[in-house]
Short mmCIF file of C-alpha atoms in Angstrom, two decimals:
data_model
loop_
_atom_site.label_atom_id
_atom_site.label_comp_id
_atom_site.label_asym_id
_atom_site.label_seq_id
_atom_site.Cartn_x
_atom_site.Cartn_y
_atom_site.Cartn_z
CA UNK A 761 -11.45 -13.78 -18.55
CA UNK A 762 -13.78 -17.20 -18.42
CA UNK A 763 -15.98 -16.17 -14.93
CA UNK A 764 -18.04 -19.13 -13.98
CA UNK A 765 -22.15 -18.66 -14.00
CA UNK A 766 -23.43 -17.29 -10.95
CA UNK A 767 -24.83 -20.44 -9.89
CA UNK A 768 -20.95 -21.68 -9.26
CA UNK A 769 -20.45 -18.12 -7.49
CA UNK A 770 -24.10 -19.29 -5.26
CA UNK A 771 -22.72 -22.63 -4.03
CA UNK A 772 -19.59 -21.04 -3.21
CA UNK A 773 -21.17 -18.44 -1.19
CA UNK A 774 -24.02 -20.74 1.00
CA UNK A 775 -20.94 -23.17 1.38
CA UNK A 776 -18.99 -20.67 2.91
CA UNK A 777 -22.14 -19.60 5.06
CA UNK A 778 -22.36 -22.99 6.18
CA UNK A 779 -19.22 -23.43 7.44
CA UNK A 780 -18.96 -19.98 9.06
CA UNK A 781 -22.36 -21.20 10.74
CA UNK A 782 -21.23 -25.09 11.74
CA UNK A 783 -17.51 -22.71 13.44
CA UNK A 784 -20.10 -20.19 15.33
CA UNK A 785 -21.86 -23.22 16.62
CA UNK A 786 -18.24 -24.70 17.68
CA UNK A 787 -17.70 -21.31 19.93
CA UNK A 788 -21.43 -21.51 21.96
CA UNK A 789 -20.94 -25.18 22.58
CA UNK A 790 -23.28 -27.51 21.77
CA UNK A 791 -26.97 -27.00 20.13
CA UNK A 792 -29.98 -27.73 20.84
CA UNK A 793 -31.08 -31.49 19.18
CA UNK A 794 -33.25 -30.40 16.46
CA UNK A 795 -30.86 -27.90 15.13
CA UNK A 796 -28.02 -30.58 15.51
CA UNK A 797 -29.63 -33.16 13.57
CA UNK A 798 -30.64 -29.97 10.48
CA UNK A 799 -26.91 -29.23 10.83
CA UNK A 800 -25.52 -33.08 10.75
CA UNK A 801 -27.70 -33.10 7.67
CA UNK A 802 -26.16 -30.66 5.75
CA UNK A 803 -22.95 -31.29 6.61
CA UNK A 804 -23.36 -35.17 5.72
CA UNK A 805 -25.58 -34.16 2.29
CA UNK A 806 -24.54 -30.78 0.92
CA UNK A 807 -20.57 -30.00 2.51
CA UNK A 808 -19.53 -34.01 1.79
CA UNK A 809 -18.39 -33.04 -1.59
CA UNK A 810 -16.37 -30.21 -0.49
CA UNK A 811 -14.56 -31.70 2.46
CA UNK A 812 -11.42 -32.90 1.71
CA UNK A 813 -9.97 -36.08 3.16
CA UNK A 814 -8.39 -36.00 6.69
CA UNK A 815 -4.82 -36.75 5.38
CA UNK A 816 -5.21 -33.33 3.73
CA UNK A 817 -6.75 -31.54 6.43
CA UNK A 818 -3.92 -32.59 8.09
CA UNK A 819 -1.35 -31.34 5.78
CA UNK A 820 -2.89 -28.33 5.18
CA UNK A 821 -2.94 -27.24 8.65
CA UNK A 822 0.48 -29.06 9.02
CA UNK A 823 1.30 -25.96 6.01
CA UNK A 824 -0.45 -23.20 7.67
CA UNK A 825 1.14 -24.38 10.92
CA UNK A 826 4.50 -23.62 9.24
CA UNK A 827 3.34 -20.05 7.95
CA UNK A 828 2.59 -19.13 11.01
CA UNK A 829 5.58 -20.27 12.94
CA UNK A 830 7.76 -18.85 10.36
CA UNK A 831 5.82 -15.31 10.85
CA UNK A 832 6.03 -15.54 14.69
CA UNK A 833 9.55 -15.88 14.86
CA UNK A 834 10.08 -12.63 12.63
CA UNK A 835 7.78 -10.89 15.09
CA UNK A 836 9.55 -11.99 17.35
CA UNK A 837 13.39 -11.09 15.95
CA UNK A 838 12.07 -7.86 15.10
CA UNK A 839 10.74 -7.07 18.49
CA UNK A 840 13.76 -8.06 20.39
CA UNK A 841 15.78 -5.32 17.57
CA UNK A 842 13.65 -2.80 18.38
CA UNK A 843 14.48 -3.00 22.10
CA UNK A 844 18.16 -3.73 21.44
CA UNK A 845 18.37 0.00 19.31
CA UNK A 846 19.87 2.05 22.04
CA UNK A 847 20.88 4.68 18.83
CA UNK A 848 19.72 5.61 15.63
CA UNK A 849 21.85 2.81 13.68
CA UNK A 850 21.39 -0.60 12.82
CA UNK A 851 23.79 -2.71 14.65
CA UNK A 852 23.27 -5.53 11.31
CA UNK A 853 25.45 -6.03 9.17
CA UNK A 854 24.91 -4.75 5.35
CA UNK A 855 26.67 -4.99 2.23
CA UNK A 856 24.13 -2.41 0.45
CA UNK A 857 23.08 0.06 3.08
CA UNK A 858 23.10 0.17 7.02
CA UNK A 859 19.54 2.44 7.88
CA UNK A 860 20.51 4.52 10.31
CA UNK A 861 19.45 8.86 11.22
CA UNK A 862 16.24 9.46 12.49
CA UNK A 863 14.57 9.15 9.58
CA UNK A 864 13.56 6.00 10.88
CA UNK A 865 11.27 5.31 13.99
CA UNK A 866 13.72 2.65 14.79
CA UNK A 867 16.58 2.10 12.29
CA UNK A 868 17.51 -1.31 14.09
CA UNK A 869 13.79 -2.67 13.95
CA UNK A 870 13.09 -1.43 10.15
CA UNK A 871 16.77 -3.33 9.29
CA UNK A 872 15.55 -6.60 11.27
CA UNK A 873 12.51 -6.38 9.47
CA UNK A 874 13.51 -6.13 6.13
CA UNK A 875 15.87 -9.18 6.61
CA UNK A 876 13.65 -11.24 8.02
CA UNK A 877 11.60 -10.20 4.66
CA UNK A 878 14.17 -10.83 2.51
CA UNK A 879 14.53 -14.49 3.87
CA UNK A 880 10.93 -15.69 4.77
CA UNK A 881 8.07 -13.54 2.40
CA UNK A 882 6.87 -15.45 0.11
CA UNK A 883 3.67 -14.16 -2.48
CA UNK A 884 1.27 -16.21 -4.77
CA UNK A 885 -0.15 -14.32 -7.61
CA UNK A 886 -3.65 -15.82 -8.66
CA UNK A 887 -3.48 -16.94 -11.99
CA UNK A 888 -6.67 -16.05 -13.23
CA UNK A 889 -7.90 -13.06 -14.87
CA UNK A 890 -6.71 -11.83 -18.29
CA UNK A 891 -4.69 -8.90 -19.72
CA UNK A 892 -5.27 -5.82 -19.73
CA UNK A 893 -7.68 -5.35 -16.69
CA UNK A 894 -5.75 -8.58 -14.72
CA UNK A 895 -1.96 -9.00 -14.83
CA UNK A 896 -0.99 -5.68 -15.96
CA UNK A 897 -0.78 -1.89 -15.37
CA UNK A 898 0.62 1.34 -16.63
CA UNK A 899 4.15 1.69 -16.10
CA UNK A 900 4.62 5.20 -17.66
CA UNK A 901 1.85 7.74 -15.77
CA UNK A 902 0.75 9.28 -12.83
CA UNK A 903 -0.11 5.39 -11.83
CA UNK A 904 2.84 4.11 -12.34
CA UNK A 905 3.06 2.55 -8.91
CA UNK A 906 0.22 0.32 -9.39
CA UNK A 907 1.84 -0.74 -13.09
CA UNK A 908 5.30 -1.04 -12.15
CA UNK A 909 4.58 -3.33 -9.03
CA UNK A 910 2.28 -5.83 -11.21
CA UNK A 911 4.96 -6.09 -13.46
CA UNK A 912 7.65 -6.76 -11.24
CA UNK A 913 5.27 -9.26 -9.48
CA UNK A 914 4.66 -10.68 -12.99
CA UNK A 915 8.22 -10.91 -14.12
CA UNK A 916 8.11 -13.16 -10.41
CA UNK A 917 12.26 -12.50 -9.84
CA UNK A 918 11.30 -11.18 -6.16
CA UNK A 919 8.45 -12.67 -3.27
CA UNK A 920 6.71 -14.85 -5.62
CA UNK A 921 6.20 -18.32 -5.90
CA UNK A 922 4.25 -21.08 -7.51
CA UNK A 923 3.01 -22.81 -4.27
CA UNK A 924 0.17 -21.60 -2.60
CA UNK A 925 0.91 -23.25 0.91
CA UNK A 926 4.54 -22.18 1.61
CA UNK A 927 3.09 -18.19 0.51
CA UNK A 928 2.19 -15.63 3.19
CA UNK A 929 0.06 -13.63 1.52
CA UNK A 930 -1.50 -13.82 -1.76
CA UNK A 931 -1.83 -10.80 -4.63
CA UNK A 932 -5.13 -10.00 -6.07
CA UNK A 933 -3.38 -8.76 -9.58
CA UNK A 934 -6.10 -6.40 -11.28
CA UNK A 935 -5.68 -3.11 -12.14
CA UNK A 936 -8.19 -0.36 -11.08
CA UNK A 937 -7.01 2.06 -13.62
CA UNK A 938 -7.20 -0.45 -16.36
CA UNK A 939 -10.81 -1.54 -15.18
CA UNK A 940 -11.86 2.47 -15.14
CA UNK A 941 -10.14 2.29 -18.92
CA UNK A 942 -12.43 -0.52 -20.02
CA UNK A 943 -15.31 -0.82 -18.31
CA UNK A 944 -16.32 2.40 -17.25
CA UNK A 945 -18.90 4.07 -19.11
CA UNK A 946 -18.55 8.08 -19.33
CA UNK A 947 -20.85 10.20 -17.45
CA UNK A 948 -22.37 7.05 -15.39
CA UNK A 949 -23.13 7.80 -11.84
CA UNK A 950 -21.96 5.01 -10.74
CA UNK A 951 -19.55 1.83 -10.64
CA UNK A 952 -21.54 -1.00 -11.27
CA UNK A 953 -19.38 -2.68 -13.78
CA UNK A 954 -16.37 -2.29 -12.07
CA UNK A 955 -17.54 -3.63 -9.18
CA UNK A 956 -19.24 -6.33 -10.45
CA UNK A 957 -15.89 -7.71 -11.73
CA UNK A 958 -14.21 -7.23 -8.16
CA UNK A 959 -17.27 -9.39 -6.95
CA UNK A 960 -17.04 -11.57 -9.32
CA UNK A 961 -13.09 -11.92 -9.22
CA UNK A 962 -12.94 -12.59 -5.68
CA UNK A 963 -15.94 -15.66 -6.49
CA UNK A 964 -13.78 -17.37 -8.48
CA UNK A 965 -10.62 -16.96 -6.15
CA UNK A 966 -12.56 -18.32 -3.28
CA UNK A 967 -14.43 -20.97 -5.06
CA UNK A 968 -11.50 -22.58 -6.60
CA UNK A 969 -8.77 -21.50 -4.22
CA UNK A 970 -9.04 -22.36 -0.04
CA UNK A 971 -7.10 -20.14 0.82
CA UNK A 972 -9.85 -17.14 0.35
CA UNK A 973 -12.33 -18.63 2.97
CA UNK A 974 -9.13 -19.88 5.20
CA UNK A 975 -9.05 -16.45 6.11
CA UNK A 976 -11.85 -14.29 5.43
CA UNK A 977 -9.12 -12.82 2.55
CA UNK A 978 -7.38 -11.08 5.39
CA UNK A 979 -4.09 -11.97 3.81
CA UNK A 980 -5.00 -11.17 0.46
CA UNK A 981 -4.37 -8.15 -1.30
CA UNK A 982 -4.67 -5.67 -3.80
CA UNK A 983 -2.88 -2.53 -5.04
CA UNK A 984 -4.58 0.83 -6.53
CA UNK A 985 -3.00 4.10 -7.21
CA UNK A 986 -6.17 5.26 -9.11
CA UNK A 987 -8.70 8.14 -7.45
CA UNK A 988 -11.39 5.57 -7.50
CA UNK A 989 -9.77 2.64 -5.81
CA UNK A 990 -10.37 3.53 -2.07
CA UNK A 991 -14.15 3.69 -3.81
CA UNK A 992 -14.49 0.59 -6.17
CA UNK A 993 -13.30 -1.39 -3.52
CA UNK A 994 -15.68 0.05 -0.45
CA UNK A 995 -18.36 -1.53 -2.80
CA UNK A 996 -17.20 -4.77 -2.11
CA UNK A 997 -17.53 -5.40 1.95
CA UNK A 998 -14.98 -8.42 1.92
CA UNK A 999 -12.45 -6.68 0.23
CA UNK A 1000 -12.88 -3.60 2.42
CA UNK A 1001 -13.18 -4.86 5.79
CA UNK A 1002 -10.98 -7.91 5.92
CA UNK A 1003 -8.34 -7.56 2.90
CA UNK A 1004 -4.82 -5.59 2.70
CA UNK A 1005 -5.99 -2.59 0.28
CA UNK A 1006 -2.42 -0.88 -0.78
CA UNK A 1007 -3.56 2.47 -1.81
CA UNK A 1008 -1.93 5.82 -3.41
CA UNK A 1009 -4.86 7.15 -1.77
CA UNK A 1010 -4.56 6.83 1.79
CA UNK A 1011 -7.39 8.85 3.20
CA UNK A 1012 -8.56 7.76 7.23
CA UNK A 1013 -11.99 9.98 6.01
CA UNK A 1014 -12.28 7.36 3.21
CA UNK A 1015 -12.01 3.93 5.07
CA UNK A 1016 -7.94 3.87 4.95
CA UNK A 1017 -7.39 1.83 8.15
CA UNK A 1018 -3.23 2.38 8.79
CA UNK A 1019 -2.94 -1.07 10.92
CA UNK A 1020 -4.09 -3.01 7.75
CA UNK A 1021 -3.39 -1.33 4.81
CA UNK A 1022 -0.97 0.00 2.99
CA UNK A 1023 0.08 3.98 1.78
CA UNK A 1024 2.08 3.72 -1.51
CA UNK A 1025 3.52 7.06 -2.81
CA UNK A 1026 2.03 8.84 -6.00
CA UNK A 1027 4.96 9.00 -8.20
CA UNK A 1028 4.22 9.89 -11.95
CA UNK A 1029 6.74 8.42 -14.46
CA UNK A 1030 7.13 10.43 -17.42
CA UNK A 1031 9.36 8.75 -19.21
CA UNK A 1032 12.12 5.64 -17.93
CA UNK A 1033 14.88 8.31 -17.01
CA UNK A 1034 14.33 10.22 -14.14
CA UNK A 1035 17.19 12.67 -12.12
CA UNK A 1036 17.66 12.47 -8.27
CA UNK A 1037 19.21 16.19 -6.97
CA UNK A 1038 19.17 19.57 -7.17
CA UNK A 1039 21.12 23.03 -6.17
CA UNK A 1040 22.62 22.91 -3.11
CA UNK A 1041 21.03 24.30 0.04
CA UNK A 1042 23.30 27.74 -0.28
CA UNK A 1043 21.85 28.09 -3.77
CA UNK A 1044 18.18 27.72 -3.09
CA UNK A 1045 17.01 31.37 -3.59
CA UNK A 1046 13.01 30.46 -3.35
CA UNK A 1047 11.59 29.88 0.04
CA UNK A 1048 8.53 27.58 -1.02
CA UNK A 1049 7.27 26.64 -4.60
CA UNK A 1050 3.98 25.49 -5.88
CA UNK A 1051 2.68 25.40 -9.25
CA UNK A 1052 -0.62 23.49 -10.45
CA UNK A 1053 -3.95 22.89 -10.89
CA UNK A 1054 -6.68 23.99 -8.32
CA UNK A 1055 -8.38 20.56 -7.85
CA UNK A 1056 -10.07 20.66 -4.44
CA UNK A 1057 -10.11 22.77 -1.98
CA UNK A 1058 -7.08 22.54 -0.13
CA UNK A 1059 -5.35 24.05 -3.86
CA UNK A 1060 -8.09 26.41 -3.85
CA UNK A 1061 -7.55 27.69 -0.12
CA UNK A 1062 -3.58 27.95 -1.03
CA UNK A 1063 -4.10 29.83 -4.31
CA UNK A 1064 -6.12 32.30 -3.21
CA UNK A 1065 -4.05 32.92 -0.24
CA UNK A 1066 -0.32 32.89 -1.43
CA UNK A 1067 -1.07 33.58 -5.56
CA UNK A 1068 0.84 36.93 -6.18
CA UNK A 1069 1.19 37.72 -2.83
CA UNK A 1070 4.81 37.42 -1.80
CA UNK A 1071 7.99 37.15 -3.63
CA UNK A 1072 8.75 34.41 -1.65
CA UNK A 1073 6.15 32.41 -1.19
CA UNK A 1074 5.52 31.19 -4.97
CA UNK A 1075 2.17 29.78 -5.77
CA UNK A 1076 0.81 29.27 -9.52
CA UNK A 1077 -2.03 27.38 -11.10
CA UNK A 1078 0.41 27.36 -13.38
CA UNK A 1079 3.95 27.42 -14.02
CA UNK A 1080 4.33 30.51 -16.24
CA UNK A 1081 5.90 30.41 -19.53
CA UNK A 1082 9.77 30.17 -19.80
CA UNK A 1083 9.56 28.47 -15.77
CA UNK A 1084 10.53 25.01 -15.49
CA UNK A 1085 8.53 23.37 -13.10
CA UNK A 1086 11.09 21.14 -12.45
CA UNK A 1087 14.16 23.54 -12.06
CA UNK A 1088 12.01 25.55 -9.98
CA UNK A 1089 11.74 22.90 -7.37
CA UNK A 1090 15.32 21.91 -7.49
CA UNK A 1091 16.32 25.52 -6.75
CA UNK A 1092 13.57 26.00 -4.00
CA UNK A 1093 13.53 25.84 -0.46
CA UNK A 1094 10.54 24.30 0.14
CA UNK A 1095 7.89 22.43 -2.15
CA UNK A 1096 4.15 22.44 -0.87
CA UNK A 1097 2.53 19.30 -1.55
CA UNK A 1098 -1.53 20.15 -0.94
CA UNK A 1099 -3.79 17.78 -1.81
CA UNK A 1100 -6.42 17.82 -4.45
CA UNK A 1101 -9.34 16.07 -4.69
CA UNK A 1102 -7.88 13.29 -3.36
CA UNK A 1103 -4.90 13.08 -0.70
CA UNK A 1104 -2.24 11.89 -2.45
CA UNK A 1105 0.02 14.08 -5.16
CA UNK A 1106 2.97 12.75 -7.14
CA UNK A 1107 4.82 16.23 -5.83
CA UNK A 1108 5.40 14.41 -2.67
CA UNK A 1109 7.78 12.44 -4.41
CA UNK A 1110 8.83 14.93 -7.18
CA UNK A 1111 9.95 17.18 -3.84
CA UNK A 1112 12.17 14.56 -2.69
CA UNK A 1113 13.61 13.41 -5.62
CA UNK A 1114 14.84 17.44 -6.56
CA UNK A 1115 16.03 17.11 -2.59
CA UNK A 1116 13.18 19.91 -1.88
CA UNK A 1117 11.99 19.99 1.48
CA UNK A 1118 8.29 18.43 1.29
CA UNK A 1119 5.63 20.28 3.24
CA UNK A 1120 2.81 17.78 3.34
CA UNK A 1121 -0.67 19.94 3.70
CA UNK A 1122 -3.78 17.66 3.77
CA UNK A 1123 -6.55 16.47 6.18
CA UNK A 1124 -6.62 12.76 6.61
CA UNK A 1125 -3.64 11.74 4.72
CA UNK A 1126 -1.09 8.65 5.79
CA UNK A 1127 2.02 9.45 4.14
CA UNK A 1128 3.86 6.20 2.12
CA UNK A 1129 6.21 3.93 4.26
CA UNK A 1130 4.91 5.96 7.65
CA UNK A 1131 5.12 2.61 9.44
CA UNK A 1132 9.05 2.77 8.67
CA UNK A 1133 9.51 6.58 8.30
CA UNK A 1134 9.57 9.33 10.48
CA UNK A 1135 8.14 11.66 7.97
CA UNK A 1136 8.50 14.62 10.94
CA UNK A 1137 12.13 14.44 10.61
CA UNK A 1138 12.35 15.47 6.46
CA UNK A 1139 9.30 17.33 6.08
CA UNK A 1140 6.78 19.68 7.10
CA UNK A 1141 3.29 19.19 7.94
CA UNK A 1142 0.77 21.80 8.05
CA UNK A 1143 -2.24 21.50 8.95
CA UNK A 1144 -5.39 22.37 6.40
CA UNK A 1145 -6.32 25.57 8.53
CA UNK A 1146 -2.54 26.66 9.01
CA UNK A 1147 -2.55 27.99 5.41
CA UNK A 1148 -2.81 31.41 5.94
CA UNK A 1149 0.71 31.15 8.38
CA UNK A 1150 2.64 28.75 5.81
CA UNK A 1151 5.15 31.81 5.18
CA UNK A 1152 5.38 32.45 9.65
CA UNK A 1153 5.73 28.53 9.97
CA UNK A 1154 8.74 28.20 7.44
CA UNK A 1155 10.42 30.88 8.69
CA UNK A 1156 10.41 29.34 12.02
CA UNK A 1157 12.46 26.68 11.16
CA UNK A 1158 16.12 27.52 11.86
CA UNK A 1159 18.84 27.45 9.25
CA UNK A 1160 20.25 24.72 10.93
CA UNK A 1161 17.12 22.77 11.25
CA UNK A 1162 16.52 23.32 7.59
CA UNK A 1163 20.03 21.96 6.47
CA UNK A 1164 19.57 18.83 8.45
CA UNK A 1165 15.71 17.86 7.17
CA UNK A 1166 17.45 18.66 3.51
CA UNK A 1167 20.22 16.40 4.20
CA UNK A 1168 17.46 13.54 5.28
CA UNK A 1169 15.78 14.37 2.04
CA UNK A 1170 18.70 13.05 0.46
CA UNK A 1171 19.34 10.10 2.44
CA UNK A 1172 15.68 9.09 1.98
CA UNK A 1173 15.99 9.00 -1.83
CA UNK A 1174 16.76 5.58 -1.98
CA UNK A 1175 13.74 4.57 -0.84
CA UNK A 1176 11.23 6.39 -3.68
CA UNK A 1177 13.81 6.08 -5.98
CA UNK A 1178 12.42 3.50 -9.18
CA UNK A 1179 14.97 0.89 -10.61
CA UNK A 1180 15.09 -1.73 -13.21
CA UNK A 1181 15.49 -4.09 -12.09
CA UNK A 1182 14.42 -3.17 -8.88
CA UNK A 1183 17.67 -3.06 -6.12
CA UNK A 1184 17.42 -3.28 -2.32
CA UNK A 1185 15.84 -0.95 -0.24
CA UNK A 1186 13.91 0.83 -3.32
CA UNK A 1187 10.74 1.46 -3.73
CA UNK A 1188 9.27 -1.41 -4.99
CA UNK A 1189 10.94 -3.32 -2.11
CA UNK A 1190 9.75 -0.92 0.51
CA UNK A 1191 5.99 -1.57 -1.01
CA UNK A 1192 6.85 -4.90 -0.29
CA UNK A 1193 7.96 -4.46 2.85
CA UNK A 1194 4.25 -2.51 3.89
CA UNK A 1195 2.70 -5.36 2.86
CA UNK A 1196 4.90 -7.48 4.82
CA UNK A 1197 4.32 -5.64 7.87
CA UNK A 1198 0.48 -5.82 7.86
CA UNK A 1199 1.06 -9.66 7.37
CA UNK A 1200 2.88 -9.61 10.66
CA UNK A 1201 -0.21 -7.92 12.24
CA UNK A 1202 -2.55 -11.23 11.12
CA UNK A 1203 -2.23 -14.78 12.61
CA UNK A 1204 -4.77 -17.54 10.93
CA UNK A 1205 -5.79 -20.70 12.25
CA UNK A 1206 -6.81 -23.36 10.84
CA UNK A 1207 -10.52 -23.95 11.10
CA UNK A 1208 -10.07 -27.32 13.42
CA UNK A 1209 -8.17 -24.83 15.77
CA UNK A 1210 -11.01 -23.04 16.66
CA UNK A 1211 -12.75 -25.78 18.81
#
């Protein structure tokens, strides 16, 4: 990709430290005479080539006026559903799929929601940057969120369109695992190169783009399921503090800030066919299952506490020869999901998908779609230092309890489940629909608004 020179990147940034300057000056009231003339000269000598005429000041806040009218009547549709839900149904009408159990915090709310989503979100995609580090991702590996979403975003058959001022948000499309792929040298301490390009990315948006400095870039954003994106992106302030950061890794020790961004679930993608199911409930022999690596020590607490120690509590660094890691969580009870050295773990997923009852054992973590679902009612959480009582805590759950968190393991499906094209209510729209969601949580003004 063609970056400008740094002296472009310069301007844009004492431009932008003008202006934030000249709107301080508009909250305090007045300044002092010296400082207004210094000020009156700048703006007359240095921001007159930047300021556009007032017929498009006017139509750009006429646009933005629009955006955010659109916005507040969605807030306000899907606040007047979530007092209306006097059950756990949606009282809309659905040809696809009526949410409704309480695997929802409010089935009627999420429904509203996602219709006013379906109608009103609109997303730009920058169009600069090159392939392979911009505009595309891996579709086939533990990342696969991160690729699959680019692409769909790419193919632009869902969200996207070509104007900039009817869009609600607008996608940063690089790829932190492709940037790790190319540009990270082996062994280095640190990520200078990669987040030079972030800096340097996020330059050019806002020097040839308004939107960027319209809003400090709080409704931009970006998408990592790599380790290192919670990290490449703390490195650049802008990105971390004011932008939508969509994240595999969702760690609250890390930065992860739930009321702006955005869990997505680990899911790794070996191949393009994938099975939803398993044995039934009757047939599960195996009260919990885990088999895999020690990376961290939340494995390395598990291991040494459950490895070889009961015949029903089955815990391997590694599925033993002739066991099918698969088939053994299709025919178990339970799957423990621990985290490594980072939160997130595609078994999460993999559990649900082989309608195994997830039992989510992390520090920190914000499970995927947790604004929509109640992860309580289909899983298990234990706490870090519960480990040692994993086998007492299971066995506490009645039969009957069991049965019905199963059955919401099934009926949750839909939502993790990967389609091509993608269909309603999957997982690539329920990414959307985070995003979405944090969008709701942001109103912008224009800049003449804030006299």
């Amino acid at each position: 990709m063609g970056m400008p020179n740094r002296n472009l990147s310069a301007i844009s940034v004492s431009v932008f430290f003008l202006i934030s300057l000249l709107l301080l000056i508009s909250f305090f009231g007045s300044t002092p005479g010296p400082a207004k003339s210094l000020l009156s000269k700048w703006k007359l000598e240095f921001l007159a080539p930047f300021q556009p005429s007032s017929s498009v000041v006017t139509q750009q806040r006429s646009r933005l006026e629009m955006v955010e009218l659109t916005l507040a009547r969605a807030r306000a549709s899907i606040k007047e559903a979530a007092k209306a839900c006097k059950n756990m149904t949606s009282n809309h009408q659905d040809p696809d799929y009526v949410p409704h159990g309480p695997i929802y915090r409010n089935a009627n709310a999420f429904h509203r929601s996602y219709l006013e989503m379906e109608k009103s979100f609109k997303i730009y995609v920058y169009e600069e940057g090159e392939p392979p580090i911009f505009h595309s991702g891996p579709c086939m590996s533990i990342y696969s969120s991160e690729g699959r979403f680019i692409e769909e975003m790419e193919k632009g058959k869902f969200y996207r369109t070509g104007d900039p001022d009817e869009a609600l948000v607008y996608f940063l499309p690089f790829s932190i695992v492709r940037m790790v792929q190319y540009l990270y040298v082996p062994g280095a301490p640190e990520f200078h190169a990669i987040d030079r390009t972030l800096q340097d990315y996020i330059d050019v948006i806002s020097h040839r783009h308004s939107y960027w400095n319209r809003s400090l870039g709080s409704d931009h954003f970006m998408l990592s399921c790599h380790d290192w994106g919670p990290y490449t992106t703390a490195n650049v302030p802008v990105l971390f503090n004011n932008s939508i950061r969509a994240l595999c890794n969702a760690n609250t020790s890390e930065g992860f800030n739930p009321s702006k961004d955005v869990s997505l679930p680990e899911i790794n993608l070996r191949s393009s066919e994938f099975s939803l199911g398993g044995k039934p409930a009757s047939e599960r022999k195996t009260l919990a299952f885990y088999a895999g690596g020690i990376h961290g020590h939340i494995r390395h607490l598990l291991v040494s506490e459950w490895k070889g120690k009961d015949p029903e509590i089955l815990v391997y660094e590694k599925a033993p020869e002739g066991m099918s890691y698969d088939e053994m969580m299709k025919e178990s009870r339970y799957c423990l999901c621990p985290s490594g050295y980072e939160v997130a773990s595609p078994r999460v997923v993999e559990a649900i998908y082989s309608e195994c009852v997830p039992v989510l054992i992390s520090d920190g973590y914000v499970p995927p779609l947790s604004d929509v679902l109640n992860w309580e009612a289909f899983s298990v959480i234990v706490p870090v230092k519960e480990i040692p009582n994993i086998k007492r805590i299971l066995n506490g759950i009645t039969e009957e309890e069991y049965l019905r968190k199963q059955e919401r393991v099934k009926q949750v499906q839909r939502h993790f489940a990967i389609n091509g094209p993608p269909q309603r209510f999957d997982i690539f729209h329920m990414m959307v629909h985070s995003i979405w969601l944090r969008r709701l949580n942001v109103r912008i003004l224009h800049p003449l608004d804030l006299n």
